XYZ file of C-alpha atoms in Angstrom:
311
model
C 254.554 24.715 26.434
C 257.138 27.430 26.946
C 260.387 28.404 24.724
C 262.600 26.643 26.833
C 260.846 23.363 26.831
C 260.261 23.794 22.512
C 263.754 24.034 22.241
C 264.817 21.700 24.411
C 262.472 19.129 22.634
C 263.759 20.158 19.400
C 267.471 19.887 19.930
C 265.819 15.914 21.143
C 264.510 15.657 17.627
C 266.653 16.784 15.670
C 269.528 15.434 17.604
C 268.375 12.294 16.584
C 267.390 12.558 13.354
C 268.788 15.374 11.948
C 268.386 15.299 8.259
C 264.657 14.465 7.875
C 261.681 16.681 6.621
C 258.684 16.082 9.001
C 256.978 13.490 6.174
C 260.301 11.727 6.027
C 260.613 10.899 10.008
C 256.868 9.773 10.127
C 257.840 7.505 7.592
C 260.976 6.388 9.693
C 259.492 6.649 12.875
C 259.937 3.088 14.365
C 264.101 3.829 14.395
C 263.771 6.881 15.336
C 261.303 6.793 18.313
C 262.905 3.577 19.863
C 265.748 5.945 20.300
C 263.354 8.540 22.577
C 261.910 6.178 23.860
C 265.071 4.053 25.261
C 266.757 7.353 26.428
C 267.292 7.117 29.822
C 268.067 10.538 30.511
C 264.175 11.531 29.488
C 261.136 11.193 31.622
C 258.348 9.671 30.264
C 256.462 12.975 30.249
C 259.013 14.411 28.184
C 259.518 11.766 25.494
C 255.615 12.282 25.142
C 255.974 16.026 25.006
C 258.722 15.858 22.652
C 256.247 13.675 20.457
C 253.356 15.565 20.811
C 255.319 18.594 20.274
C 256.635 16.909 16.550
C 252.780 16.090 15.597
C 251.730 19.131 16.246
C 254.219 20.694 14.028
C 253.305 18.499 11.001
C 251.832 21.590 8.536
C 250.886 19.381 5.377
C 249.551 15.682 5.572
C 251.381 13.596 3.368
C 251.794 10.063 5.024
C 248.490 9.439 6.125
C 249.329 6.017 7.912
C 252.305 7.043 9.969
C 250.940 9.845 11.246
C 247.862 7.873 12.554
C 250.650 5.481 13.944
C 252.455 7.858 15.766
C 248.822 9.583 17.135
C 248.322 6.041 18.322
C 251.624 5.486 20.001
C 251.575 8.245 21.951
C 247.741 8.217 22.892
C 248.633 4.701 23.887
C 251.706 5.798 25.889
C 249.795 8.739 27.609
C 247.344 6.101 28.779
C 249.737 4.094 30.468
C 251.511 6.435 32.179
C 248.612 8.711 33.084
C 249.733 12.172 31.344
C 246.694 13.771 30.275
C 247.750 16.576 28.295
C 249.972 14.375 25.932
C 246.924 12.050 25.556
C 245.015 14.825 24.645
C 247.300 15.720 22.166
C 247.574 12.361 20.607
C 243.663 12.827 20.227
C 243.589 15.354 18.580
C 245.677 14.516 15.729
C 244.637 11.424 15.251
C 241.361 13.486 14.738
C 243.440 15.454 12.330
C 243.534 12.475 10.031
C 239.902 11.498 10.074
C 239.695 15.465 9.310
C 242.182 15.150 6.299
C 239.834 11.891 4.848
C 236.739 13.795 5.632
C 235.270 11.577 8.414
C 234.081 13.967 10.106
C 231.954 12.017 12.663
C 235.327 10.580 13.618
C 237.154 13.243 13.748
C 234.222 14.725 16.637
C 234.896 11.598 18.496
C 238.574 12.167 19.041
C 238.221 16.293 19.465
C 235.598 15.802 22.412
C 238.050 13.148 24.120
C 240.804 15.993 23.951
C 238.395 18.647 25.086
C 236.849 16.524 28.191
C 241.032 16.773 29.279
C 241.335 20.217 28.547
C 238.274 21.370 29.982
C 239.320 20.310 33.514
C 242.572 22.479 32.774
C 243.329 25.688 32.706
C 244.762 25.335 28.820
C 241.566 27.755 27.615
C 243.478 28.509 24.403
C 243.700 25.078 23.264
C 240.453 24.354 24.763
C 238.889 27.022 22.578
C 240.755 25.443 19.108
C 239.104 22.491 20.143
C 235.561 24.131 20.052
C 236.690 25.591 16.584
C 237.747 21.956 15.244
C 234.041 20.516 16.670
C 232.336 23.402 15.199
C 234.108 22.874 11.945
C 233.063 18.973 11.766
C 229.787 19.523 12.960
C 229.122 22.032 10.271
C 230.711 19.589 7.385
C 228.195 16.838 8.862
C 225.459 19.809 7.795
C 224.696 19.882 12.325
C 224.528 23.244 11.934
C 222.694 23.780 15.319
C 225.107 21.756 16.995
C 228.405 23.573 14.875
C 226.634 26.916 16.250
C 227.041 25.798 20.199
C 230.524 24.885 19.685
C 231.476 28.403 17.835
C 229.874 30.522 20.606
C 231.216 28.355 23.250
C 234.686 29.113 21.210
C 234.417 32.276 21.322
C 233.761 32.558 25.257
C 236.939 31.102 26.080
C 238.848 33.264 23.166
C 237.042 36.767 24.576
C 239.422 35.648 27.516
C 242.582 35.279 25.227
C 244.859 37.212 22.636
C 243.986 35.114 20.287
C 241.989 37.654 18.003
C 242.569 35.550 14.906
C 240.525 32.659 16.264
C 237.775 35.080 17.047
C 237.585 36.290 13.841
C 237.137 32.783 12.709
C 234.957 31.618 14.756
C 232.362 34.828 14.394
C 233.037 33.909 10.057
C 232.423 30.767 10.230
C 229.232 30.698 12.189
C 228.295 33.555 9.420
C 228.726 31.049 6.856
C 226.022 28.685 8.878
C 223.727 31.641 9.009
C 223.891 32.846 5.271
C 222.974 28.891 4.749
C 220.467 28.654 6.100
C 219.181 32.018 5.094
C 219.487 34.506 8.312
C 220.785 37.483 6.658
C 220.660 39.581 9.862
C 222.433 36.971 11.763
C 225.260 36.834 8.927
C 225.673 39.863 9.082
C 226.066 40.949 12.165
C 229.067 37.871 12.407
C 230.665 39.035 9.185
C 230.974 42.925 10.675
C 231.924 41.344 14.173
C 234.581 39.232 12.170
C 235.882 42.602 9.722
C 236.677 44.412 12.914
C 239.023 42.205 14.536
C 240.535 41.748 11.020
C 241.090 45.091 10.658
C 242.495 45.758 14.404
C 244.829 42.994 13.075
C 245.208 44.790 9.883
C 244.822 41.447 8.473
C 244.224 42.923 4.607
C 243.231 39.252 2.977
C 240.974 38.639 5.328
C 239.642 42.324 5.483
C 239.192 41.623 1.355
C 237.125 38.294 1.605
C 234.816 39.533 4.570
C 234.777 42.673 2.324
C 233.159 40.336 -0.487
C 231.070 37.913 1.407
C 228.586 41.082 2.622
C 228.950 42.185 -0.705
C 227.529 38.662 -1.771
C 224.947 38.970 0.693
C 223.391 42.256 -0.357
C 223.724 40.809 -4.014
C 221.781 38.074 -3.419
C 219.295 40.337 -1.484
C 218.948 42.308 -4.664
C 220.303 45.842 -3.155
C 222.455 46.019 -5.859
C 224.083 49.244 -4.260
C 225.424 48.457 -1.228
C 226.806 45.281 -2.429
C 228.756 47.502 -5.280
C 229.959 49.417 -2.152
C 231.699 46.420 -0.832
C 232.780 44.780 -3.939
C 234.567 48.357 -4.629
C 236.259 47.990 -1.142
C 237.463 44.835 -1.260
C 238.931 45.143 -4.802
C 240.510 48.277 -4.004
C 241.891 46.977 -0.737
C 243.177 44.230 -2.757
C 244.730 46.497 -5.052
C 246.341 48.739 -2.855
C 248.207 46.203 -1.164
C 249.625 44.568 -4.175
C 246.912 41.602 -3.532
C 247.042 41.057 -7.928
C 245.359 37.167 -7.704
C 242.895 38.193 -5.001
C 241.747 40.797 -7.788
C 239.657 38.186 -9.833
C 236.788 37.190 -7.516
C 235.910 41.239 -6.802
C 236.268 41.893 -10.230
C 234.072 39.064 -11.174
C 231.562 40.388 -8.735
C 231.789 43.760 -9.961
C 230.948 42.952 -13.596
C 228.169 40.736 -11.681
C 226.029 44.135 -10.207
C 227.412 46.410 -12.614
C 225.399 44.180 -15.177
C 222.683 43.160 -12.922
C 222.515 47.423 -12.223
C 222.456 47.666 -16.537
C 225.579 49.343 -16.239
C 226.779 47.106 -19.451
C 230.287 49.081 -19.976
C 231.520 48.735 -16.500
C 230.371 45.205 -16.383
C 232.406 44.651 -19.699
C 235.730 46.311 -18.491
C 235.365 44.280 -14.860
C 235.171 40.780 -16.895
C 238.129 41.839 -19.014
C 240.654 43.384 -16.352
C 239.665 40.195 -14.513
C 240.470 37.916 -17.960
C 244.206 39.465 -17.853
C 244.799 38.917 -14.454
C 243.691 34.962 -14.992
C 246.182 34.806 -17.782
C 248.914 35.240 -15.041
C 247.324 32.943 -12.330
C 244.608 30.283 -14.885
C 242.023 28.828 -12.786
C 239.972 26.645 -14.788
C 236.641 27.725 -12.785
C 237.036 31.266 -12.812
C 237.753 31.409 -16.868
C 234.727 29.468 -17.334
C 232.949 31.494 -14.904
C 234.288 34.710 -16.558
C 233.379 34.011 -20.198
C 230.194 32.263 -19.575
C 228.982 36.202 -17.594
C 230.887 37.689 -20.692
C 228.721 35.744 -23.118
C 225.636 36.479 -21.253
C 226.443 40.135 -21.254
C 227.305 40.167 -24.760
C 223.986 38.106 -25.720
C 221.380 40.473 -23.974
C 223.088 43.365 -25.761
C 222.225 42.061 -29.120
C 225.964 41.974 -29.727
C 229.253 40.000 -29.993
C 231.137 42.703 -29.803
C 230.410 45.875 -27.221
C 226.836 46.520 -25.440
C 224.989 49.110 -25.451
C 226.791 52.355 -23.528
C 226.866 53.700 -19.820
C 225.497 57.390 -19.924
């Protein structure tokens, strides 16, 4: 859709209901789409568009129920007035909300009746979201085989865009798939893929978390080393841009090899600069987390105090 047309179909919107938050029109859509509707001076196509246009804008998911109305309105409308990319649309977020409830195997249902339509177009950028969304579901349904076709077929349409970000995603998520099912090599090799688009984005909290997630790798791998290596990046990425909160998980995983490596005093002063940051942003999980690894340190020591000391 291009500039012109969004702003056209906003001043529509808003126009009519001016004053409303996206949760509030949903909730007052039957007034307020009677009036697009019954405006004679839109097309049909564009009182779709200017629908479509408002559901794909909705960020957060609060009323569940009108926005699976509204998906149905205008999949409904689309139908009767043959306008296939509006139909699409109406598809695909009515798969949002099976997404959003975790019905997964409905949400594939509605993402592959959006993708037949955009498939025969030449919309390849929403075409390839699609593919993400299907390898997303597929991979909550634990069809990892099936999740993997999607992501590579994804990323064949995406090599063809400027959509870098989408790449990235698509080469970490099918990482994820491959470190569960225990294909280091393959996980690898996605997770590097992924780290180099991030960085020719310079896309630093993404950069951080790939960072980690080879570090985890190599950690669970037992080379204890190279999985310090990237543990040390990603904190000090994190902490040269100011990231404080994204601090705690490569802290955590530092005191994690530094005491799997013996290496009791760094392990010690990782788990506490990690226990002040919490105290700033608590998170229930990583507190518990944090003082059960303290404990354990503390325990094979022989003390409740200090372990022994780094040479």
């Amino acid at each position: 859709m291009s500039l012109e047309k969004v702003i056209f179909f906003l001043l529509i919107v808003f126009s009519v209901f001016p004053c409303l938050s996206q949760d509030q029109w949903l909730k007052s859509q039957n007034d307020s789409l009677s009036e697009i509707w019954n405006n004679q001076n839109l097309s049909k196509k564009d009182r779709a568009q200017s629908l479509c246009f408002l559901l794909e804008s909705v960020e957060e998911i609060e009323d569940l129920e009108g926005l699976m109305r509204s998906s149905n309105l205008l999949i409904d409308f689309s139908k009767e007035h043959s306008l296939k990319n509006e139909l699409a649309c109406g598809y695909k977020s009515k798969a949002s909300v099976f997404e959003f409830e975790n019905e997964s195997d409905s949400a594939i249902v509605y993402l592959k009746k959006a993708l037949e339509i955009k498939q025969g177009s030449d919309d390849i950028h929403e075409t390839a979201k699609l593919l993400l969304k299907l390898g997303e579901n597929y991979s909550a349904l634990f069809l990892f085989d099936e999740s993997l076709k999607n992501y590579e077929r994804a990323i064949e349409y995406l090599n063809n865009t400027k959509n870098k970000k989408g790449l990235g995603m698509a080469y970490n998520n099918m990482a994820n798939i491959h470190v569960r099912r225990g294909n280091v090599k393959a996980a690898i090799k996605n997770l590097t893929k992924a780290l180099k688009i991030y960085e020719q984005l310079e896309d630093y909290l993404r950069i951080q978390k790939v960072l980690s997630n080879i570090g985890n790798i190599y950690f669970d791998q037992q080379d204890y080393s190279t999985a310090l290596s990237y543990y040390k990046k990603s904190f000090d990425l994190n902490q040269e841009n100011g990231f404080e909160k994204q601090q705690i998980s490569p802290l955590i995983n530092l005191g994690n090899v530094y005491h799997m490596m013996d290496k009791i005093d760094s392990a010690e002063t990782s788990y506490l600069s990690a226990i002040d940051i919490l105290k700033k942003y608590p998170n229930k999980y990583d507190e518990s987390l944090l003082y059960n690894n303290l404990g354990n340190l503390y325990f094979e020591v022989g003390t409740n105090n200090k372990g022994s000391h780094e040479e």
